[in-house]
PDB file of C-alpha atoms and ligand atoms in Angstrom:
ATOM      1  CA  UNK A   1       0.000   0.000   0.000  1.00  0.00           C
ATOM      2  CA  UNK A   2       1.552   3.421  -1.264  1.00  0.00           C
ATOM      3  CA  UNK A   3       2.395   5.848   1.657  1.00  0.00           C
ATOM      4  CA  UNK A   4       1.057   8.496  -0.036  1.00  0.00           C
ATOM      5  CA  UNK A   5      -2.361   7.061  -0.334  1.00  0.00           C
ATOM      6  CA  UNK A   6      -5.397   9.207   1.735  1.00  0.00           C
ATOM      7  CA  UNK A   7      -6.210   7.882   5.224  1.00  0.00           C
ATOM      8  CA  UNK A   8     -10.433   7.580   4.841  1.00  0.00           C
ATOM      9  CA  UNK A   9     -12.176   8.930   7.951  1.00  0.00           C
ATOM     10  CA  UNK A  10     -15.899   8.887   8.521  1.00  0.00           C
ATOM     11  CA  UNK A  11     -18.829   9.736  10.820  1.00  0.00           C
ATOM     12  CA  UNK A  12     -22.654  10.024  10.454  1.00  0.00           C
ATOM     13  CA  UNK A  13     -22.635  13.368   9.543  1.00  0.00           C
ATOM     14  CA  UNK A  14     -20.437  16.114  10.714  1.00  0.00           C
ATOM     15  CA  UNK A  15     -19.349  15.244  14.100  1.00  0.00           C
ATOM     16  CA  UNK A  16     -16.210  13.422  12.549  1.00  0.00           C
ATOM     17  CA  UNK A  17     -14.999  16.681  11.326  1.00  0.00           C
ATOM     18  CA  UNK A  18     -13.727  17.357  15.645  1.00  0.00           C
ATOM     19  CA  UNK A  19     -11.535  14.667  14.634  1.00  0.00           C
ATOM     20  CA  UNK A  20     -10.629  15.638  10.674  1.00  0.00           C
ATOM     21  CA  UNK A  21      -9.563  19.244  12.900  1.00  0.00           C
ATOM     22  CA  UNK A  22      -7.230  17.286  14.771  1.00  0.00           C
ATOM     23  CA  UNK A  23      -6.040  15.071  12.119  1.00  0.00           C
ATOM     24  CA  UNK A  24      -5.099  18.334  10.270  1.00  0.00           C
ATOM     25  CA  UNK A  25      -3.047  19.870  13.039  1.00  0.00           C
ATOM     26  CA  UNK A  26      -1.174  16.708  13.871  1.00  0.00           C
ATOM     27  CA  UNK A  27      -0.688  15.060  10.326  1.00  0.00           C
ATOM     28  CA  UNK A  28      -0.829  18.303   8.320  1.00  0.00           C
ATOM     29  CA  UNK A  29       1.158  15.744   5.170  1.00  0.00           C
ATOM     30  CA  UNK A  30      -1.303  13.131   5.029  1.00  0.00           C
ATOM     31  CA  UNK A  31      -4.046  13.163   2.900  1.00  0.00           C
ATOM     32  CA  UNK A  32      -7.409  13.459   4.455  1.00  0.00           C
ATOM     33  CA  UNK A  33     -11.107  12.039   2.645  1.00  0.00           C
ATOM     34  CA  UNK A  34     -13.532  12.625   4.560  1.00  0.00           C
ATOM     35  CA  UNK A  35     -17.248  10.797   4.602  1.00  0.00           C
ATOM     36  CA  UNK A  36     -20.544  11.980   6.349  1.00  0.00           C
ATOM     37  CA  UNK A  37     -23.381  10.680   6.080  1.00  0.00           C
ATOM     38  CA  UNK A  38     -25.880  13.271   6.338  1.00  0.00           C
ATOM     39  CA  UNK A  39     -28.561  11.751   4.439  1.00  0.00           C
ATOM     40  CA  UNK A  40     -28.882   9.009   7.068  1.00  0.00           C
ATOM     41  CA  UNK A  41     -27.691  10.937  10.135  1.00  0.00           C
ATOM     42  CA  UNK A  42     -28.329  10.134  13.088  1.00  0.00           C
ATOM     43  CA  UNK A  43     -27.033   6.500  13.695  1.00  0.00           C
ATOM     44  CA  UNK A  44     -27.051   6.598  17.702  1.00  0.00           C
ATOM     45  CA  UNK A  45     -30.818   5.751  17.671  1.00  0.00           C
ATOM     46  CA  UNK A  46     -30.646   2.956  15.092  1.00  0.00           C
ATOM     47  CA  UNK A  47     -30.519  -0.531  15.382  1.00  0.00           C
ATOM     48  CA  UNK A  48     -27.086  -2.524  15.412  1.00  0.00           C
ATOM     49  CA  UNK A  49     -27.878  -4.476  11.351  1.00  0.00           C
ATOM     50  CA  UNK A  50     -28.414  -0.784  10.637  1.00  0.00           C
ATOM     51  CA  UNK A  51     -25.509   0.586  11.841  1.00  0.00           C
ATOM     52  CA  UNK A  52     -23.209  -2.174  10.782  1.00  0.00           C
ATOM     53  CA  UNK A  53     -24.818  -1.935   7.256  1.00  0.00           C
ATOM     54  CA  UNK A  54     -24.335   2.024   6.912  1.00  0.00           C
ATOM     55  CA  UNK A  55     -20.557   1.226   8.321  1.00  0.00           C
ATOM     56  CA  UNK A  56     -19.963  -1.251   5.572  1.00  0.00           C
ATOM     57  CA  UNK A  57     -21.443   1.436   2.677  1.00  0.00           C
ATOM     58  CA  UNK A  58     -19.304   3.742   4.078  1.00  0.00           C
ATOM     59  CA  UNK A  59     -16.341   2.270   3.918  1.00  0.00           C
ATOM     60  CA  UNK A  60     -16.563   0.567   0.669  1.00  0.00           C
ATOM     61  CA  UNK A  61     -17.129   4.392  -0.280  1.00  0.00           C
ATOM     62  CA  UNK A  62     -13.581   5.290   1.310  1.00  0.00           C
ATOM     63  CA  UNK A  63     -12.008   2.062   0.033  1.00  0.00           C
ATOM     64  CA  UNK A  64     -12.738   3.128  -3.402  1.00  0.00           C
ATOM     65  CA  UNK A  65     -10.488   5.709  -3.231  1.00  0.00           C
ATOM     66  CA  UNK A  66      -7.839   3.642  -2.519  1.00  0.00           C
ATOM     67  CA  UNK A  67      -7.217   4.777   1.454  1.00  0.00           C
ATOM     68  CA  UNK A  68      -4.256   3.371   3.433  1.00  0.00           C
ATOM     69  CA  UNK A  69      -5.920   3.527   6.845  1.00  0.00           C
ATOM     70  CA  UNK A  70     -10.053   3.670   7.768  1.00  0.00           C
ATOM     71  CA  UNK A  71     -10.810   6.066  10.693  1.00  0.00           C
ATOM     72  CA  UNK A  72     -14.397   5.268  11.917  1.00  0.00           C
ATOM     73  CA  UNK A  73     -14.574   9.004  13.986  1.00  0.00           C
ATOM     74  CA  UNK A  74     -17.944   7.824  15.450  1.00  0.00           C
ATOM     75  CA  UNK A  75     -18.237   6.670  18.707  1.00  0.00           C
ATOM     76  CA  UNK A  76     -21.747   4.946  17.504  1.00  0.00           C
ATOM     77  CA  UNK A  77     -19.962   2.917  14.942  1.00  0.00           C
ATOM     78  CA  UNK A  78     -17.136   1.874  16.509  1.00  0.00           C
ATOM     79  CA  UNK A  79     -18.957   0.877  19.327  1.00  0.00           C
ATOM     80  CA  UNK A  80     -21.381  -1.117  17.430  1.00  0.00           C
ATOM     81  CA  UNK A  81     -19.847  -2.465  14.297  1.00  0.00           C
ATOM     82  CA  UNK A  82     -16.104  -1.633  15.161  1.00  0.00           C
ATOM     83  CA  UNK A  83     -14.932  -5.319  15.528  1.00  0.00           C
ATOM     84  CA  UNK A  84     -16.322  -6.523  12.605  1.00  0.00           C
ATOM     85  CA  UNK A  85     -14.624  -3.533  10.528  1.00  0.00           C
ATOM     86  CA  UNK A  86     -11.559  -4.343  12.359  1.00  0.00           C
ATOM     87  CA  UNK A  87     -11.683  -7.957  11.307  1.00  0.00           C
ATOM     88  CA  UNK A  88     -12.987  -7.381   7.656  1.00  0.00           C
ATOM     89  CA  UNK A  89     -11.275  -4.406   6.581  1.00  0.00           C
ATOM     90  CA  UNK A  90      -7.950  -4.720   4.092  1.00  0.00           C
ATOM     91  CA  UNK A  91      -6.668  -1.883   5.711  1.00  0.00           C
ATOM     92  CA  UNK A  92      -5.670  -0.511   8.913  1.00  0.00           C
ATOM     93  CA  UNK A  93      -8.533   0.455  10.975  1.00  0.00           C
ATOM     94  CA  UNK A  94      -9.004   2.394  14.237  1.00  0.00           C
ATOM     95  CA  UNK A  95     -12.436   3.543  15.881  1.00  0.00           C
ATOM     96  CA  UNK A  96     -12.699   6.055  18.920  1.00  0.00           C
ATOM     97  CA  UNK A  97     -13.416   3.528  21.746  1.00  0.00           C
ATOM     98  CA  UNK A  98      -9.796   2.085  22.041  1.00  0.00           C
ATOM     99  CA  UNK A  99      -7.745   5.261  22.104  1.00  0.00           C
ATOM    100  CA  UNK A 100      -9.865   7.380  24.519  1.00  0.00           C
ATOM    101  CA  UNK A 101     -10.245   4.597  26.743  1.00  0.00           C
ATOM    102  CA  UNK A 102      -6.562   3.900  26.922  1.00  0.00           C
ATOM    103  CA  UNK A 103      -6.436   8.255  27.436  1.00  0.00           C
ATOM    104  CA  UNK A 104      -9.015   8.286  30.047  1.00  0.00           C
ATOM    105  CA  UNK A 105      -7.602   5.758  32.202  1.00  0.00           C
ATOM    106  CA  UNK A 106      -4.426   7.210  31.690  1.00  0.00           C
ATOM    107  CA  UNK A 107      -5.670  10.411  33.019  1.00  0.00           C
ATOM    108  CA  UNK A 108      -7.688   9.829  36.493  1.00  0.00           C
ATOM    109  CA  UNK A 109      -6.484  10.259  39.824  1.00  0.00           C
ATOM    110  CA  UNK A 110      -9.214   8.982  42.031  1.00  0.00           C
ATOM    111  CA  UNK A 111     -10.741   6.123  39.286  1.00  0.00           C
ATOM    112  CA  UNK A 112     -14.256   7.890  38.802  1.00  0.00           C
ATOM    113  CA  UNK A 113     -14.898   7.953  35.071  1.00  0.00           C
ATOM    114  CA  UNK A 114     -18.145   9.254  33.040  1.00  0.00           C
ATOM    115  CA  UNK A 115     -18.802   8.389  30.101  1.00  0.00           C
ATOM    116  CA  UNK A 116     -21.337  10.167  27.562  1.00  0.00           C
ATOM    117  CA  UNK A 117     -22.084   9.410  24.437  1.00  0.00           C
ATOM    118  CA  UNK A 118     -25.505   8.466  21.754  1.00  0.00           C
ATOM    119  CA  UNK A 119     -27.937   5.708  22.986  1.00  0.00           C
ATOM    120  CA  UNK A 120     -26.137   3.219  20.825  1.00  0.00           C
ATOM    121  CA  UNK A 121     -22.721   3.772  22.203  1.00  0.00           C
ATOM    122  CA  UNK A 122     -24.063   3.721  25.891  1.00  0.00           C
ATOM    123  CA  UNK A 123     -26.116   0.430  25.515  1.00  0.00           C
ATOM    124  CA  UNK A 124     -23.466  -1.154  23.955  1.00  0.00           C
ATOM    125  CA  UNK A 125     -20.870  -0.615  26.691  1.00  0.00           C
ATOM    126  CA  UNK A 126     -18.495  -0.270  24.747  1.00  0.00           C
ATOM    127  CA  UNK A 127     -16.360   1.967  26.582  1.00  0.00           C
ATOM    128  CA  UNK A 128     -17.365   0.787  30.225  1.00  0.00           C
ATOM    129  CA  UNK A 129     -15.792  -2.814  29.025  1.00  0.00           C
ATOM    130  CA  UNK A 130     -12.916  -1.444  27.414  1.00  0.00           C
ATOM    131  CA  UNK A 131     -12.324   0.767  30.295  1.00  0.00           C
ATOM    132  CA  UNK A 132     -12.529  -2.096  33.097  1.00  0.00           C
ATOM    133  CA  UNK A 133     -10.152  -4.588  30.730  1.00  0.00           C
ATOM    134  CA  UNK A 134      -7.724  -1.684  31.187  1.00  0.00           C
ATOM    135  CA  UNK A 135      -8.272  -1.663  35.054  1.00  0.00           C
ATOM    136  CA  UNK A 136     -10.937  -3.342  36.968  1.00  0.00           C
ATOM    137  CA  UNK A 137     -10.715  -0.848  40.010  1.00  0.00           C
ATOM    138  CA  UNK A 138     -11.999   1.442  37.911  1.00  0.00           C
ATOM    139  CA  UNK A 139     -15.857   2.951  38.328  1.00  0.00           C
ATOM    140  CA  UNK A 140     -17.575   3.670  35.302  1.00  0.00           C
ATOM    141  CA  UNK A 141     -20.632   5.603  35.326  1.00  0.00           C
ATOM    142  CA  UNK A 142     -22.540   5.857  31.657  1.00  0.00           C
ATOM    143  CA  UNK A 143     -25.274   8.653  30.315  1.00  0.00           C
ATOM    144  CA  UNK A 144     -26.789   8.672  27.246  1.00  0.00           C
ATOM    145  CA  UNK A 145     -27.470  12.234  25.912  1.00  0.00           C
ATOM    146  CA  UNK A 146     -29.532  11.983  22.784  1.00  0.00           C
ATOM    147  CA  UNK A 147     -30.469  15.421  22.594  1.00  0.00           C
ATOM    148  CA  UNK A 148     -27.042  16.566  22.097  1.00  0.00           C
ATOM    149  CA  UNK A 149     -26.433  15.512  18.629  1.00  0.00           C
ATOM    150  CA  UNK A 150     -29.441  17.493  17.244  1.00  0.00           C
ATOM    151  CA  UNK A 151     -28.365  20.267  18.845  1.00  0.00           C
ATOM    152  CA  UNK A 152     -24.598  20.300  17.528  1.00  0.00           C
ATOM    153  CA  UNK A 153     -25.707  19.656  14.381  1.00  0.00           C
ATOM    154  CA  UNK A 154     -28.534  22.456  14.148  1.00  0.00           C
ATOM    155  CA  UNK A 155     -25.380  24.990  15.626  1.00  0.00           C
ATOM    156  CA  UNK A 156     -26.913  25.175  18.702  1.00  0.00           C
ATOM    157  CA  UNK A 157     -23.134  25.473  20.250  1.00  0.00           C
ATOM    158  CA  UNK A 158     -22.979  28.912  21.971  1.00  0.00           C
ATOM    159  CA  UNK A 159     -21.694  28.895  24.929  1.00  0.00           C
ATOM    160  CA  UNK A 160     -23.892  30.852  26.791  1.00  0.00           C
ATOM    161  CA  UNK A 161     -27.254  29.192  24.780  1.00  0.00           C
ATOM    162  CA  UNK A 162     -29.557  28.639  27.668  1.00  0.00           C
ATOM    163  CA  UNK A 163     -31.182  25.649  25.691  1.00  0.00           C
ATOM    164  CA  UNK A 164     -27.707  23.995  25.730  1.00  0.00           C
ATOM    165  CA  UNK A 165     -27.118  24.756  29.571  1.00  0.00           C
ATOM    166  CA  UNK A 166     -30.521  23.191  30.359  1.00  0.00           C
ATOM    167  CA  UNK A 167     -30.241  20.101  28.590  1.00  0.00           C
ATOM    168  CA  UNK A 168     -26.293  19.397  30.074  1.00  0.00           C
ATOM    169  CA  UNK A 169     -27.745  20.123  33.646  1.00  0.00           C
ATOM    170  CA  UNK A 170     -30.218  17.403  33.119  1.00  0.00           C
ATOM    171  CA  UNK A 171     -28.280  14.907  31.707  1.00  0.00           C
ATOM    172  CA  UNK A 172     -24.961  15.202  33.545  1.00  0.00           C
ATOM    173  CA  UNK A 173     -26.228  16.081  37.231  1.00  0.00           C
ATOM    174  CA  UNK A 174     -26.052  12.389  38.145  1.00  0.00           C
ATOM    175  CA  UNK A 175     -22.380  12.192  36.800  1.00  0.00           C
ATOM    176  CA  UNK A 176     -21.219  15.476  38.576  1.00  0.00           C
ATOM    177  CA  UNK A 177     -22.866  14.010  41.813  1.00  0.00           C
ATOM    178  CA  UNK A 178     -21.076  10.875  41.529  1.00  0.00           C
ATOM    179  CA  UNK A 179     -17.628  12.922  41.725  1.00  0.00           C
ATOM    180  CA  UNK A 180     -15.985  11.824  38.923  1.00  0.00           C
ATOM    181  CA  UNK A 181     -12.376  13.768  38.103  1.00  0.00           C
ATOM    182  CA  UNK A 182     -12.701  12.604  34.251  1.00  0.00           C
ATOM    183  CA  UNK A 183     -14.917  12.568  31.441  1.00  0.00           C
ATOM    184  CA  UNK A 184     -15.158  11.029  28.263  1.00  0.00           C
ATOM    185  CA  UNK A 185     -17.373  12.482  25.372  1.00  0.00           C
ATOM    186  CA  UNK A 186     -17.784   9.665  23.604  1.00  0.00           C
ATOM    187  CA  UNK A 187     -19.348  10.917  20.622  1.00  0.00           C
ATOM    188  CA  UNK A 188     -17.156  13.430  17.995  1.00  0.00           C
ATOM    189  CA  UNK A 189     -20.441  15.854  17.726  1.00  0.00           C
ATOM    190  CA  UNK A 190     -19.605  16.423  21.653  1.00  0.00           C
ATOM    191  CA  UNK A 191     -16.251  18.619  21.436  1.00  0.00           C
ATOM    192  CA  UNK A 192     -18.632  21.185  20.315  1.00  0.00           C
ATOM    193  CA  UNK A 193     -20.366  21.805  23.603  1.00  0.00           C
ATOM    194  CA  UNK A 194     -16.465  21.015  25.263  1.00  0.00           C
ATOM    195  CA  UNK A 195     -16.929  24.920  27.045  1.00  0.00           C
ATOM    196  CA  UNK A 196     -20.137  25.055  28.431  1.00  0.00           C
ATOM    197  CA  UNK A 197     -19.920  21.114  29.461  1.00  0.00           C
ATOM    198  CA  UNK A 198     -16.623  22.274  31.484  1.00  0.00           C
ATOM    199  CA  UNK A 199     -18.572  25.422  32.774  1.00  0.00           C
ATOM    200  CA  UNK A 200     -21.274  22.439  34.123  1.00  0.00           C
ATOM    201  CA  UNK A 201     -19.209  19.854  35.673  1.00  0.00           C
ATOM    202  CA  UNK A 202     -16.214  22.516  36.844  1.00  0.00           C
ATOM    203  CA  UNK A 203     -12.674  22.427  36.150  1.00  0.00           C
ATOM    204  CA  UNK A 204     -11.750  19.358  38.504  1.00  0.00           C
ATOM    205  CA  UNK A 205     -13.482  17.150  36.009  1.00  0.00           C
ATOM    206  CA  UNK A 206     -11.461  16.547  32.847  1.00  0.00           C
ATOM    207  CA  UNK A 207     -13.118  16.036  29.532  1.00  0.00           C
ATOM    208  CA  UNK A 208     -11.620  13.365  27.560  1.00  0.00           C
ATOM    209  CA  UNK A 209     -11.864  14.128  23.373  1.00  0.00           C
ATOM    210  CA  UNK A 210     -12.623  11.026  21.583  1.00  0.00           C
ATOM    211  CA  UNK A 211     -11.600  13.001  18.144  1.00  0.00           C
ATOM    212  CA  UNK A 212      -8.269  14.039  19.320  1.00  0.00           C
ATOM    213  CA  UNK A 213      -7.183  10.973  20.828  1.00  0.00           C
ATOM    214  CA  UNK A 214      -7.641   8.879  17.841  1.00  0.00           C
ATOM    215  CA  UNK A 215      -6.092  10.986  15.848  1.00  0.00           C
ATOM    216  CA  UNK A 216      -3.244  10.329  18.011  1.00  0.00           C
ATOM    217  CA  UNK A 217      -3.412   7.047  18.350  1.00  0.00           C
ATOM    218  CA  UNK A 218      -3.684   6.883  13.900  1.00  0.00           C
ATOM    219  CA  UNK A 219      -0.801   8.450  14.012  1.00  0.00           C
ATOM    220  CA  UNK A 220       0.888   5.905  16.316  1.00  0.00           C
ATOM    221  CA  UNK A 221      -0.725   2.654  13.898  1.00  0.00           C
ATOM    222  CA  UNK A 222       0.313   4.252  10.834  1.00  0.00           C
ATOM    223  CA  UNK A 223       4.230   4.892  11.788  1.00  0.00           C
ATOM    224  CA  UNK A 224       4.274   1.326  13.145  1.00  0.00           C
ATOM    225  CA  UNK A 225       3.102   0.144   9.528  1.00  0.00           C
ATOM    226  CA  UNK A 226       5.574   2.252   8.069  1.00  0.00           C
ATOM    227  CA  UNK A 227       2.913   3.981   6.023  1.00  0.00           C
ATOM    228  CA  UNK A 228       3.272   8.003   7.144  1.00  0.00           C
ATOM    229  CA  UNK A 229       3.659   9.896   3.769  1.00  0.00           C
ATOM    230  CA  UNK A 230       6.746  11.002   3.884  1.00  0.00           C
ATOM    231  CA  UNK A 231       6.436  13.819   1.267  1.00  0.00           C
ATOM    232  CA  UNK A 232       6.340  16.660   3.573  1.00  0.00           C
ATOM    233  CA  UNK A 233       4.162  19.082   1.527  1.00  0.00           C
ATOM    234  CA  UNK A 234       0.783  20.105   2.795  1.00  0.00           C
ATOM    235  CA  UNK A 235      -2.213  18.546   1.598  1.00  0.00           C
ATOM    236  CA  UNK A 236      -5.802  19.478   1.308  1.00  0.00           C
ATOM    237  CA  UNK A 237      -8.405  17.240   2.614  1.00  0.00           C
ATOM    238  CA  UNK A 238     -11.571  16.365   0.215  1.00  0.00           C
ATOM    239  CA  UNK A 239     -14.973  16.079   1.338  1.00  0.00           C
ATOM    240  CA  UNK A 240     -17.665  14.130   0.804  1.00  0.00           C
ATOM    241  CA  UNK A 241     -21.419  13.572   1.667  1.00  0.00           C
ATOM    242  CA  UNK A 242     -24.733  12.055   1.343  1.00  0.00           C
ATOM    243  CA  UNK A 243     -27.145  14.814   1.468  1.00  0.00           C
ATOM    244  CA  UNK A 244     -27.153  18.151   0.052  1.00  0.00           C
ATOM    245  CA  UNK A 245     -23.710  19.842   0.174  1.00  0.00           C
ATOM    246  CA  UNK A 246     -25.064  23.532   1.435  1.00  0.00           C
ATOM    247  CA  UNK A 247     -25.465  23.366   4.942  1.00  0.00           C
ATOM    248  CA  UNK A 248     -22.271  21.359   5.365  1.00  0.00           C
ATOM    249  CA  UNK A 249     -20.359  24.268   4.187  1.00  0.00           C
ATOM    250  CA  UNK A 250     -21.977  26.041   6.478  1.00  0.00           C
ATOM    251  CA  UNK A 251     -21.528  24.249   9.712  1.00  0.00           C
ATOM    252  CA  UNK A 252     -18.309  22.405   8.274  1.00  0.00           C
ATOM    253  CA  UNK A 253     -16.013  25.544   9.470  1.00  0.00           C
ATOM    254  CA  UNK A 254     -17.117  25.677  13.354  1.00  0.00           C
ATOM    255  CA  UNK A 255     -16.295  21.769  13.701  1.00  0.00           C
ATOM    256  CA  UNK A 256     -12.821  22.634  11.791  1.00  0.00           C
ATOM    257  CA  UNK A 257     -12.160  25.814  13.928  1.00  0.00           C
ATOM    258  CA  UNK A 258     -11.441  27.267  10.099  1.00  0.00           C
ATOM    259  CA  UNK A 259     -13.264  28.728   7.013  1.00  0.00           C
ATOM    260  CA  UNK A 260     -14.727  25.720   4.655  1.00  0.00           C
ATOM    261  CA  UNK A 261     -12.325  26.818   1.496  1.00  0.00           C
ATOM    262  CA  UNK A 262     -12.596  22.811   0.168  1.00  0.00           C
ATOM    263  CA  UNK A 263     -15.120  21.543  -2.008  1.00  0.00           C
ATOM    264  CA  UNK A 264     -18.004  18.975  -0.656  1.00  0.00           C
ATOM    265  CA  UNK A 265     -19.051  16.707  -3.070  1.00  0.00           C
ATOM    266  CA  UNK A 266     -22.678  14.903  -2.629  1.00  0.00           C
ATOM    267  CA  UNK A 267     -22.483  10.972  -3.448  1.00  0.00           C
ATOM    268  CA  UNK A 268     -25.501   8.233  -3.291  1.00  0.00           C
ATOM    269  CA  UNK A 269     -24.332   5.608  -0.904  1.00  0.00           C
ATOM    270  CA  UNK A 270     -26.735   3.313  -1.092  1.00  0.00           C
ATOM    271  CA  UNK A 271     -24.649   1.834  -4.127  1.00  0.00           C
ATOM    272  CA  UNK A 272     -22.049   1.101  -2.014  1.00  0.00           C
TER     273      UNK A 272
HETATM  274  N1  DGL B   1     -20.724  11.434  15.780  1.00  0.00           N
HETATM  275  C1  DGL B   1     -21.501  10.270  16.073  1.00  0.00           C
HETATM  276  C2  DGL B   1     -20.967   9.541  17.293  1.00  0.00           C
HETATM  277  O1  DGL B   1     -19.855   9.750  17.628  1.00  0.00           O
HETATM  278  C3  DGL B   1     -22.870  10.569  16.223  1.00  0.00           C
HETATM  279  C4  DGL B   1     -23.986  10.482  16.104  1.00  0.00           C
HETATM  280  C5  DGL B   1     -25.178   9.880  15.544  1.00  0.00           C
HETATM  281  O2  DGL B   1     -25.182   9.713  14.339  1.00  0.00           O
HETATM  282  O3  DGL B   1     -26.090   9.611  16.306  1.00  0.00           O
HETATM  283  O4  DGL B   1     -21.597   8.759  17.920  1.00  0.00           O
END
């Protein structure tokens, strides 16, 4: 497999694009094609053939352009459908679960962890299990916040947005009463409420980014199979989705932290 090949990431619908920000910053030489499905998003409230279907589409999608790597930047998928990618894929794959679980318990001092994350991801367990492989001591506490996906991906992300501030008090009050120092968001649409989650739980708690830790951790899989590009000039990432292009652009640049200068390109994925 050519080093110079694209690493394919993927999501739902936009949330993958906390990760894509990261993957930018760290890996600013390596290719970047990115898939969301916002025809068919959300996936957190669908069943696990549905999910595992959608996965597959989407990465035959990626594989057709030849990727080196597959990045599933959705807690929902790789907490669903992320071992049977692993064990199907030609390619190097990675999910979120894995790396921010190895981060989180990296991170706490007194072994209280939340997790948050999409209905899917928090009936699957997927981090809880991971988490307690690492280090049974551990306590895991889980919340599902379904509400907060619609939000981030209507740009409901203000800080100050009393909507936002209502919802986070009544889904993590049980969390900040169980005294938890660390937190994972557990879905890559969360790093957009990162500021006024923080202003909730205070600054003892540490929020764990699932986006930024598996970029990390990609970065880690692709050195060990010797496939970092090593030309060294900067490359553009390309864009693609499953539903009208236009309000992508639109929301594409808070998740990035940076103008949307790229082109977005609408595909049909059921023929994948
Ligand atoms: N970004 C996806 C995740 O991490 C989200 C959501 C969804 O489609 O429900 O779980």
């Amino acid at each position: 497999m050519p080093s110079q090949n694209a690493i394919g990431v993927f999501d739902s619908g936009l949330g993958g694009l906390s990760a894509v920000k990261e993957f930018l910053q760290l890996l600013p030489n390596e290719k970047i094609i990115y898939f969301g499905d916002t025809g068919r998003v959300p996936y957190g409230n669908r069943s696990r053939s549905t999910i595992s279907k959608y996965a597959f589409q989407d990465t035959n999608f990626l594989l057709k352009h030849n990727v080196k790597m597959i990045v599933a930047a959705c807690g929902t998928v790789s907490s669903v459908a992320g071992d049977d990618l692993r064990n199907n894929l030609p390619v190097p794959y990675t999910g979120v679960v894995n790396p921010t679980a190895f981060a989180a318990e990296k991170k706490t001092r007194n072994g209280k962890i939340g997790i948050i994350g999409t209905s899917a991801t928090i009936n699957s367990h997927s981090y809880k299990l991971r988490l307690e492989k690492l280090n049974p001591t551990l306590k895991v506490y889980e919340q599902a916040c379904p509400l907060f996906v619609p939000l981030v991906e209507n740009g409901f992300i203000r800080r100050d947005d009393q909507i936002v501030r209502l919802v986070i008090k009544r889904y993590l009050s049980e969390l900040k009463e169980q005294g938890i120092d660390t937190l994972i968001l557990g879905c890559t649409h969360y790093p957009l409420l990162r500021d006024t989650i923080s202003d909730f739980m205070g600054d003892e708690v540490e929020l764990v980014d699932s986006g930024f830790e598996t970029a990390v951790y990609s970065a880690k899989i692709l050195k060990e199979n010797d496939l970092l590009n090593n030309d060294k000039s900067v490359k553009q990432p390309e864009f693609f989705v499953s539903d009208t292009p236009d309000d992508f652009k639109n929301v594409a640049g808070l998740f990035l932290g940076r103008d949307m200068e790229h082109t977005v390109t609408q595909i049909d994925i059921e023929k994948y």
